[in-house]
Amino acid sequence: MSVMDQEILWLGWSGLHVTPWKLVGYTGALMFGGRWVVQFIASRRAGKPVIPRVFWYMSLVGALMTLSYFLFSAKQDSVGVLQNLFPTFTAAYSLWLDIQHRGWHRDRAPH
């Protein structure tokens, strides 16, 4: 058993069996879900629907983290792998398009 699959004993008080891989999965899930909070705040400030670049970064990192959890942890769940493959590629492509369209500087006007 890998050290990443061993229970973190000091979290035993929670009643949950938490491993380092689960922390990777939890963090990825929170990041992937938290991107909607970022999008909501950006849209509220702009007064119209917008998707800030950080949304795509959070999507990509969150999807990669949850994908890693399902691929490399003891769980090795093919449903979780399939569920996270498409968002990973979509986020990477959307981030690439955003950088191509606006360049690296966020405040730059589109071409």
mmCIF file of C-alpha atoms in Angstrom:
data_model
loop_
_atom_site.group_PDB
_atom_site.id
_atom_site.type_symbol
_atom_site.label_atom_id
_atom_site.label_comp_id
_atom_site.label_asym_id
_atom_site.label_seq_id
_atom_site.Cartn_x
_atom_site.Cartn_y
_atom_site.Cartn_z
ATOM 1 C CA MET A 1 0.000 0.000 0.000
ATOM 2 C CA SER A 2 1.314 3.399 -1.004
ATOM 3 C CA VAL A 3 1.844 6.116 1.610
ATOM 4 C CA MET A 4 -0.711 8.165 -0.346
ATOM 5 C CA ASP A 5 -3.331 5.465 0.362
ATOM 6 C CA GLN A 6 -2.655 5.236 4.106
ATOM 7 C CA GLU A 7 -5.072 6.860 6.515
ATOM 8 C CA ILE A 8 -4.039 10.195 8.004
ATOM 9 C CA LEU A 9 -4.324 9.261 11.669
ATOM 10 C CA TRP A 10 -4.584 12.768 13.117
ATOM 11 C CA LEU A 11 -7.812 13.221 11.116
ATOM 12 C CA GLY A 12 -9.340 10.178 12.797
ATOM 13 C CA TRP A 13 -11.387 12.437 15.098
ATOM 14 C CA SER A 14 -13.531 13.304 12.066
ATOM 15 C CA GLY A 15 -14.836 9.750 11.807
ATOM 16 C CA LEU A 16 -13.804 9.706 8.154
ATOM 17 C CA HIS A 17 -11.111 7.548 6.580
ATOM 18 C CA VAL A 18 -8.991 10.332 5.030
ATOM 19 C CA THR A 19 -5.889 9.582 2.966
ATOM 20 C CA PRO A 20 -3.534 11.965 1.145
ATOM 21 C CA TRP A 21 -5.182 10.903 -2.124
ATOM 22 C CA LYS A 22 -8.584 11.798 -0.707
ATOM 23 C CA LEU A 23 -7.231 15.227 0.231
ATOM 24 C CA VAL A 24 -6.119 15.624 -3.408
ATOM 25 C CA GLY A 25 -9.605 14.567 -4.532
ATOM 26 C CA TYR A 26 -11.388 16.826 -2.024
ATOM 27 C CA THR A 27 -9.221 19.805 -2.982
ATOM 28 C CA GLY A 28 -9.831 19.163 -6.677
ATOM 29 C CA ALA A 29 -13.578 18.868 -6.145
ATOM 30 C CA LEU A 30 -13.647 22.089 -4.098
ATOM 31 C CA MET A 31 -11.597 23.909 -6.721
ATOM 32 C CA PHE A 32 -13.761 22.610 -9.565
ATOM 33 C CA GLY A 33 -16.938 23.618 -7.731
ATOM 34 C CA GLY A 34 -15.484 26.906 -6.461
ATOM 35 C CA ARG A 35 -14.951 28.151 -9.990
ATOM 36 C CA TRP A 36 -18.673 28.923 -10.112
ATOM 37 C CA VAL A 37 -18.288 31.290 -7.159
ATOM 38 C CA VAL A 38 -15.499 33.073 -9.050
ATOM 39 C CA GLN A 39 -17.662 33.270 -12.174
ATOM 40 C CA PHE A 40 -20.628 34.590 -10.161
ATOM 41 C CA ILE A 41 -18.524 37.328 -8.542
ATOM 42 C CA ALA A 42 -16.974 38.367 -11.882
ATOM 43 C CA SER A 43 -20.383 38.490 -13.573
ATOM 44 C CA ARG A 44 -21.897 40.457 -10.709
ATOM 45 C CA ARG A 45 -19.084 43.022 -10.889
ATOM 46 C CA ALA A 46 -19.353 43.318 -14.685
ATOM 47 C CA GLY A 47 -23.144 43.443 -14.661
ATOM 48 C CA LYS A 48 -23.223 40.792 -17.397
ATOM 49 C CA PRO A 49 -22.255 37.131 -17.768
ATOM 50 C CA VAL A 50 -18.470 36.775 -17.998
ATOM 51 C CA ILE A 51 -16.018 33.927 -17.561
ATOM 52 C CA PRO A 52 -12.724 35.162 -16.117
ATOM 53 C CA ARG A 53 -9.517 33.332 -16.989
ATOM 54 C CA VAL A 54 -9.160 32.083 -13.401
ATOM 55 C CA PHE A 55 -12.340 30.058 -14.045
ATOM 56 C CA TRP A 56 -10.440 28.017 -16.651
ATOM 57 C CA TYR A 57 -7.384 27.647 -14.418
ATOM 58 C CA MET A 58 -9.589 26.392 -11.580
ATOM 59 C CA SER A 59 -11.417 24.078 -13.982
ATOM 60 C CA LEU A 60 -8.191 22.600 -15.296
ATOM 61 C CA VAL A 61 -6.462 22.183 -11.932
ATOM 62 C CA GLY A 62 -9.613 20.860 -10.245
ATOM 63 C CA ALA A 63 -10.275 18.349 -13.028
ATOM 64 C CA LEU A 64 -6.621 17.215 -13.064
ATOM 65 C CA MET A 65 -6.643 16.735 -9.291
ATOM 66 C CA THR A 66 -9.841 14.689 -9.276
ATOM 67 C CA LEU A 67 -8.663 12.767 -12.337
ATOM 68 C CA SER A 68 -5.415 11.983 -10.479
ATOM 69 C CA TYR A 69 -7.396 10.759 -7.501
ATOM 70 C CA PHE A 70 -9.453 8.369 -9.625
ATOM 71 C CA LEU A 71 -6.429 7.192 -11.635
ATOM 72 C CA PHE A 72 -3.751 6.760 -8.981
ATOM 73 C CA SER A 73 -5.419 6.191 -5.609
ATOM 74 C CA ALA A 74 -6.474 2.780 -4.368
ATOM 75 C CA LYS A 75 -9.945 3.747 -5.604
ATOM 76 C CA GLN A 76 -9.011 3.501 -9.322
ATOM 77 C CA ASP A 77 -12.587 4.153 -10.378
ATOM 78 C CA SER A 78 -13.173 4.098 -14.145
ATOM 79 C CA VAL A 79 -16.422 6.063 -13.772
ATOM 80 C CA GLY A 80 -14.539 8.889 -12.038
ATOM 81 C CA VAL A 81 -11.836 8.783 -14.716
ATOM 82 C CA LEU A 82 -14.383 9.106 -17.514
ATOM 83 C CA GLN A 83 -16.274 11.777 -15.605
ATOM 84 C CA ASN A 84 -13.131 13.931 -15.359
ATOM 85 C CA LEU A 85 -11.476 13.318 -18.725
ATOM 86 C CA PHE A 86 -13.825 15.501 -20.771
ATOM 87 C CA PRO A 87 -13.755 18.495 -18.382
ATOM 88 C CA THR A 88 -9.945 18.308 -18.293
ATOM 89 C CA PHE A 89 -9.634 18.566 -22.070
ATOM 90 C CA THR A 90 -12.410 21.140 -22.326
ATOM 91 C CA ALA A 91 -10.834 23.381 -19.672
ATOM 92 C CA ALA A 92 -7.379 23.066 -21.255
ATOM 93 C CA TYR A 93 -8.751 23.937 -24.692
ATOM 94 C CA SER A 94 -10.830 26.840 -23.375
ATOM 95 C CA LEU A 95 -7.833 28.220 -21.476
ATOM 96 C CA TRP A 96 -5.715 27.940 -24.623
ATOM 97 C CA LEU A 97 -8.403 29.764 -26.642
ATOM 98 C CA ASP A 98 -8.641 32.498 -24.007
ATOM 99 C CA ILE A 99 -4.872 33.027 -24.058
ATOM 100 C CA GLN A 100 -4.863 33.009 -27.878
ATOM 101 C CA HIS A 101 -7.720 35.507 -27.974
ATOM 102 C CA ARG A 102 -6.599 37.936 -25.244
ATOM 103 C CA GLY A 103 -2.915 37.125 -24.868
ATOM 104 C CA TRP A 104 -1.332 36.625 -21.470
ATOM 105 C CA HIS A 105 -2.528 39.978 -20.134
ATOM 106 C CA ARG A 106 -6.072 39.919 -18.864
ATOM 107 C CA ASP A 107 -6.712 43.618 -19.448
ATOM 108 C CA ARG A 108 -5.740 43.453 -23.109
ATOM 109 C CA ALA A 109 -8.512 44.165 -25.579
ATOM 110 C CA PRO A 110 -9.539 41.257 -27.844
ATOM 111 C CA HIS A 111 -8.257 41.248 -31.443
#
